[in-house]
Coordinates of C-alpha atoms and ligand atoms in Angstrom, one line a residue:
M2 CA 0.0 0.0 0.0
H3 CA 1.1 3.6 -0.8
D4 CA 2.9 5.2 2.1
S5 CA 0.6 8.1 2.7
L6 CA -2.3 5.7 2.4
Q7 CA -1.0 3.7 5.2
V8 CA -0.7 6.7 7.4
L9 CA -4.2 7.8 6.5
S10 CA -5.6 4.3 7.2
K11 CA -4.1 4.3 10.7
K12 CA -5.3 7.7 11.4
A13 CA -8.8 6.9 10.3
A14 CA -8.9 3.6 12.2
Q15 CA -7.8 5.3 15.3
A16 CA -10.4 8.0 14.9
L17 CA -13.1 5.4 14.5
R18 CA -12.0 3.6 17.6
E19 CA -12.0 6.8 19.6
A20 CA -15.4 7.9 18.6
K21 CA -17.5 7.4 21.7
T22 CA -21.0 8.1 20.3
V23 CA -22.9 7.6 17.1
D24 CA -22.8 11.3 16.6
A25 CA -19.1 11.5 17.0
L26 CA -18.8 8.6 14.6
K27 CA -20.7 10.6 12.0
E28 CA -18.1 13.3 12.4
V29 CA -15.3 10.8 11.6
E30 CA -17.2 9.5 8.6
R31 CA -17.5 13.0 7.3
E32 CA -13.8 13.7 7.8
F33 CA -12.6 10.7 5.8
L34 CA -15.4 9.4 3.6
G35 CA -17.6 12.5 3.3
K36 CA -18.0 14.6 0.1
N37 CA -14.9 16.6 1.1
G38 CA -13.3 13.9 3.1
Q39 CA -9.7 12.9 2.9
V40 CA -10.2 9.5 1.2
T41 CA -12.7 11.0 -1.2
G42 CA -10.2 13.7 -2.1
L43 CA -7.6 11.0 -3.0
L44 CA -10.2 9.2 -5.2
K45 CA -11.0 12.4 -7.0
G46 CA -7.2 12.9 -7.7
V47 CA -6.9 9.4 -9.3
K48 CA -8.1 10.5 -12.8
D49 CA -5.2 13.1 -13.0
L50 CA -2.5 10.5 -12.4
P51 CA -0.4 8.9 -15.2
D52 CA -2.0 5.7 -16.5
D53 CA 0.4 3.3 -14.9
E54 CA -0.1 4.8 -11.4
K55 CA -3.8 5.2 -11.9
R56 CA -4.6 1.4 -11.7
L57 CA -2.4 0.7 -8.7
F58 CA -3.2 3.8 -6.7
G59 CA -6.8 3.7 -7.6
K60 CA -7.2 0.2 -6.4
A61 CA -5.3 1.0 -3.2
V62 CA -7.6 4.0 -2.4
N63 CA -10.7 1.9 -3.2
D64 CA -9.5 -0.9 -0.9
L65 CA -8.8 1.6 1.8
K66 CA -12.3 3.1 1.3
A67 CA -13.9 -0.3 1.5
E68 CA -11.9 -1.2 4.6
L69 CA -12.8 2.0 6.4
E70 CA -16.5 1.6 5.5
G71 CA -16.4 -1.9 7.0
L72 CA -14.7 -0.6 10.2
L73 CA -17.2 2.3 10.3
E74 CA -20.2 -0.1 10.0
S75 CA -19.0 -2.4 12.8
R76 CA -18.1 0.5 15.1
R77 CA -21.5 2.0 14.5
H78 CA -23.2 -1.3 15.5
E79 CA -21.0 -1.4 18.6
L80 CA -21.9 2.1 19.6
Q81 CA -25.6 1.7 18.9
R82 CA -25.7 -1.5 21.0
A83 CA -24.0 0.4 23.8
E84 CA -26.5 3.2 23.6
I85 CA -29.4 0.8 23.8
D86 CA -27.8 -1.0 26.7
A87 CA -27.4 2.2 28.6
A88 CA -31.0 3.2 27.8
L89 CA -32.2 -0.1 29.1
E90 CA -30.2 0.4 32.2
N91 CA -31.3 3.9 32.9
D92 CA -34.8 4.5 31.3
W93 CA -36.6 1.5 32.6
L94 CA -40.3 1.5 33.0
D95 CA -42.0 -0.6 35.7
L96 CA -45.7 -0.8 34.9
S97 CA -46.3 -2.4 38.3
A98 CA -44.7 0.5 40.3
P99 CA -47.2 2.5 42.4
G100 CA -48.2 5.9 40.8
E101 CA -47.1 9.2 42.0
K102 CA -49.8 11.2 43.9
F103 CA -50.4 14.7 42.7
A104 CA -50.9 17.3 45.4
T105 CA -54.4 18.7 45.1
G106 CA -55.6 21.8 46.7
H107 CA -58.8 22.0 48.6
I108 CA -61.4 24.4 50.0
H109 CA -60.3 26.6 52.9
P110 CA -62.2 25.8 56.1
L111 CA -63.8 29.3 56.2
A112 CA -65.2 28.8 52.7
Q113 CA -66.3 25.2 53.5
V114 CA -68.4 26.4 56.4
Q115 CA -69.6 29.4 54.5
R116 CA -70.9 27.0 51.8
E117 CA -72.7 24.9 54.4
V118 CA -74.3 27.9 55.9
E119 CA -75.4 29.2 52.5
T120 CA -76.9 25.8 51.5
I121 CA -79.0 25.6 54.7
F122 CA -80.4 29.1 54.4
Q123 CA -81.1 28.6 50.7
Q124 CA -83.1 25.5 51.6
M125 CA -85.1 27.7 53.9
G126 CA -85.9 30.2 51.2
F127 CA -83.2 32.8 51.8
S128 CA -81.2 34.4 49.0
I129 CA -77.4 34.9 49.3
I130 CA -76.4 38.4 48.5
D131 CA -73.1 40.2 48.4
G132 CA -72.1 43.8 49.2
P133 CA -69.1 46.2 48.9
E134 CA -66.3 45.9 51.4
I135 CA -65.7 49.6 51.1
E136 CA -68.8 51.3 52.4
S137 CA -69.9 54.8 53.2
E138 CA -70.4 56.0 56.7
F139 CA -74.1 56.3 55.9
Y140 CA -74.6 52.6 55.2
N141 CA -72.2 51.4 57.8
F142 CA -73.5 53.7 60.6
E143 CA -76.1 56.5 60.1
G144 CA -78.6 54.4 58.1
L145 CA -78.3 51.7 60.7
N146 CA -79.4 54.2 63.4
I147 CA -75.9 54.9 64.6
P148 CA -75.4 58.7 64.4
S149 CA -71.9 60.1 64.6
Y150 CA -72.2 61.1 68.2
H151 CA -73.5 57.7 69.2
P152 CA -71.3 55.8 71.7
A153 CA -71.9 52.6 69.7
R154 CA -69.4 53.9 67.1
D155 CA -66.7 53.3 69.7
M156 CA -67.5 49.6 69.8
Q157 CA -66.2 49.2 66.3
D158 CA -62.8 50.6 65.5
T159 CA -63.0 51.8 62.0
F160 CA -60.6 52.0 59.1
F161 CA -61.3 55.2 57.2
I162 CA -60.4 55.7 53.5
D163 CA -58.3 58.8 53.1
K164 CA -60.6 60.7 50.8
E165 CA -62.9 63.7 51.1
A166 CA -66.3 62.9 52.6
D167 CA -69.4 62.8 50.5
P168 CA -71.9 65.5 51.7
V169 CA -74.7 62.9 51.9
E170 CA -73.0 59.6 52.6
G171 CA -70.0 60.8 54.6
K172 CA -66.6 59.3 54.5
L173 CA -65.6 55.9 53.0
V174 CA -64.8 53.2 55.5
L175 CA -63.9 49.5 55.3
R176 CA -67.2 48.0 56.5
T177 CA -67.0 47.1 60.2
Q178 CA -70.0 44.8 59.9
T179 CA -72.1 43.1 57.2
S180 CA -75.2 45.0 58.5
P181 CA -75.0 47.8 55.8
N182 CA -76.4 45.2 53.4
Q183 CA -79.7 45.2 55.3
L184 CA -80.2 48.7 53.9
R185 CA -78.8 47.9 50.4
A186 CA -81.0 44.9 50.1
M187 CA -84.2 46.7 51.2
K188 CA -83.5 49.6 48.8
K189 CA -82.8 47.2 45.9
Y190 CA -85.4 44.5 46.4
G191 CA -88.0 46.1 48.7
A192 CA -90.2 44.0 51.0
P193 CA -90.8 41.1 51.6
L194 CA -87.2 40.0 51.9
R195 CA -85.2 37.0 53.1
I196 CA -81.5 37.3 52.7
I197 CA -78.2 36.3 54.2
V198 CA -75.0 38.2 53.5
P199 CA -71.7 36.4 54.1
G200 CA -68.6 38.5 53.9
R201 CA -65.4 40.0 55.2
V202 CA -65.4 42.9 57.7
F203 CA -62.6 45.0 59.0
R204 CA -61.7 46.5 62.3
N205 CA -58.8 48.6 63.4
E206 CA -57.6 46.6 66.3
A207 CA -54.4 45.1 67.6
T208 CA -54.3 41.4 66.6
D209 CA -53.9 38.6 69.0
A210 CA -55.1 35.0 69.2
S211 CA -58.7 36.1 69.2
H212 CA -58.6 39.4 67.3
E213 CA -57.9 40.0 63.6
H214 CA -58.2 43.2 61.5
T215 CA -60.1 41.1 59.0
F216 CA -62.7 38.4 59.7
D217 CA -66.0 37.0 58.3
Q218 CA -69.6 37.6 59.4
V219 CA -72.9 36.4 58.1
E220 CA -75.8 38.9 58.2
G221 CA -79.4 37.7 58.1
L222 CA -82.5 39.7 57.4
L223 CA -86.1 38.7 57.1
I224 CA -88.9 41.2 56.4
D225 CA -92.5 40.4 55.9
K226 CA -95.9 40.9 57.5
D227 CA -96.7 39.5 60.9
I228 CA -93.1 38.6 61.7
S229 CA -92.0 38.1 65.3
I230 CA -89.1 36.9 67.4
A231 CA -90.8 33.4 67.3
N232 CA -89.8 33.2 63.6
L233 CA -86.3 34.1 64.4
K234 CA -86.1 31.5 67.2
G235 CA -87.4 28.8 64.9
T236 CA -85.2 29.7 62.0
M237 CA -82.1 29.8 64.1
Q238 CA -82.8 26.6 65.9
E239 CA -83.4 24.8 62.6
F240 CA -80.3 26.3 61.0
L241 CA -78.0 25.3 63.9
T242 CA -79.5 21.8 64.1
R243 CA -78.9 21.2 60.4
L244 CA -75.4 22.7 60.6
F245 CA -74.3 20.6 63.6
K246 CA -76.3 17.6 62.6
R247 CA -77.7 17.2 66.1
E248 CA -80.5 18.9 68.0
V249 CA -79.5 22.4 69.1
K250 CA -81.6 24.7 71.3
V251 CA -81.4 28.5 71.4
R252 CA -82.2 31.1 74.0
F253 CA -82.3 34.8 74.0
R254 CA -80.8 37.4 76.4
P255 CA -81.3 41.1 76.1
G256 CA -78.6 42.8 74.1
Y257 CA -78.0 46.3 72.6
F258 CA -77.5 47.1 69.0
P259 CA -78.8 50.5 67.7
F260 CA -80.4 48.9 64.6
V261 CA -82.7 46.6 66.4
E262 CA -85.4 47.0 69.0
P263 CA -85.6 45.0 71.0
G264 CA -82.0 43.9 70.7
L265 CA -81.1 40.3 71.6
E266 CA -78.2 38.1 72.1
L267 CA -78.8 34.5 71.0
D268 CA -77.1 31.6 72.7
M269 CA -77.1 28.1 71.4
S270 CA -76.9 24.9 73.5
C271 CA -73.4 23.5 73.1
P272 CA -73.3 21.2 70.1
F273 CA -69.9 19.8 71.1
C274 CA -70.8 18.0 74.3
T275 CA -73.6 16.8 76.5
D276 CA -72.3 17.6 80.0
G277 CA -69.9 20.6 79.7
C278 CA -66.7 21.1 77.7
R279 CA -64.0 23.6 77.1
V280 CA -65.9 25.3 74.2
C281 CA -69.0 26.1 76.4
K282 CA -66.9 26.6 79.4
R283 CA -68.9 23.9 81.2
S284 CA -72.0 26.0 81.0
G285 CA -73.8 24.1 78.2
W286 CA -74.4 27.3 76.3
I287 CA -72.4 29.3 73.7
E288 CA -72.9 32.9 72.8
F289 CA -73.6 32.8 69.1
M290 CA -74.9 36.1 67.7
G291 CA -76.5 39.5 67.9
S292 CA -80.1 39.9 66.7
G293 CA -83.4 41.6 67.2
M294 CA -86.4 43.2 65.5
V295 CA -85.3 45.6 62.8
H296 CA -85.6 49.2 64.2
P297 CA -88.3 51.3 62.4
N298 CA -85.6 53.9 61.6
V299 CA -83.7 51.3 59.7
L300 CA -86.7 50.1 57.8
R301 CA -87.4 53.7 56.8
A302 CA -83.8 54.3 55.8
G303 CA -84.2 51.2 53.5
G304 CA -87.4 52.6 52.0
V305 CA -89.7 50.1 53.8
D306 CA -92.9 51.3 55.6
P307 CA -92.6 50.2 59.2
N308 CA -96.4 50.4 59.6
E309 CA -96.8 47.7 56.9
Y310 CA -93.8 45.4 57.5
Q311 CA -91.6 44.3 60.3
G312 CA -88.7 41.9 60.4
W313 CA -85.7 40.6 62.3
A314 CA -82.0 40.7 61.6
F315 CA -79.0 38.9 62.9
G316 CA -75.3 38.9 62.5
F317 CA -72.9 36.2 63.6
G318 CA -69.1 35.7 63.2
L319 CA -68.4 33.0 60.6
T320 CA -64.7 33.1 61.6
R321 CA -65.6 32.3 65.2
L322 CA -68.0 29.6 64.1
V323 CA -65.2 27.9 62.2
M324 CA -62.8 28.2 65.1
M325 CA -65.3 26.7 67.5
R326 CA -66.1 23.9 65.1
Y327 CA -62.6 22.8 64.5
G328 CA -61.1 23.8 67.8
I329 CA -58.8 26.4 66.2
D330 CA -57.2 28.3 69.1
D331 CA -55.6 31.2 67.1
I332 CA -57.6 33.3 64.6
R333 CA -54.4 34.3 62.9
H334 CA -54.0 30.8 61.5
L335 CA -57.0 31.3 59.2
Q336 CA -55.3 33.9 57.0
S337 CA -51.7 32.8 57.5
G338 CA -51.6 30.9 54.2
D339 CA -49.7 28.2 56.0
L340 CA -50.4 25.0 54.2
R341 CA -49.5 22.9 57.2
F342 CA -52.6 24.5 58.8
N343 CA -54.9 24.4 55.8
E344 CA -54.1 20.8 54.9
Q345 CA -55.8 19.6 58.1
F346 CA -59.3 20.4 57.0
Ligands
LIG28 N1 -73.4 44.0 63.2 C1 -73.3 43.5 64.6 C2 -71.8 43.4 64.9 O1 -71.0 43.4 64.1 C3 -73.9 42.2 64.7 C4 -75.4 42.2 64.7 C5 -76.2 42.4 65.8 C6 -76.1 42.2 63.4 C7 -77.5 42.5 65.8 C8 -77.5 42.3 63.4 C9 -78.2 42.4 64.6 O2 -78.2 42.2 62.2 O3 -79.6 42.5 64.5 O4 -71.5 43.3 66.1

């Protein structure tokens, strides 16, 4: 074999051996046997040689080409086999292996209980309505029979919006209670009326385990003819019994809220025990909500004639209900966004 052919042959054979992947092998193929490859180049030069060299050299180059093609083919097989073996080793699929569980979200305990409350009141013919979280002083206070000088304003520490007061409706506030929606619903739908209003309320107070600046209430309002506290008692007893899935009794104590007359505090018999527990402080009763017969001034502010209609209203803390129900001892957990807390419900 021609001298330079021998060198070329060695070089090519070595390059083939050293190619570690099928892709690297393609590189080597291009270098020697490709369109501009070294061996191809020699073949192209054959036609320009003198006749006597042409035959010999041409044969030698062709032999080399055939030899390299053979080597290339076997090396390709070798590498392909190795790649398949590696894939079998690493990319195995075990159809009998247990599946991976996806983490799924779920409904926040506050929303869960809110839905239950809504369902029960809907079954009793109440509509669920919604109202603005930014309210005017009129809806949050004046219209509810709480004038600006009234001491009851001190009971609810208010967040004010830093904006000029409206001459009629006063300043804007973050609603401190859901009660403004009594007025909104009366104005919008008139009487008779049966609604509940679940929603967030806001108070400017220092937070601790039982106080938050933001919490949830449920307002209730029923207006019709010949309505009395007896209807309120029956409705709440039925509601609480369905909610706790065991018989719950209710009792009234006098209470004071400017928008009702008489004003009442409603207690429920403890749904968590039969003979005293931590939640009812061993008394068997739990303070549940404020309520009463809607004050004539409030009916008038809502555009309802107090000589024709009367009604009752109530407001309870949804947040507190959730805490009692699940034994949550710190209100701040509820809005913490801590999944370790939320995952438990
Ligand atoms: N709005 C009152 C509060 O936040 C709760 C309340 C009491 C609502 C009596 C009522 C009611 O509708 O009649 O403390």
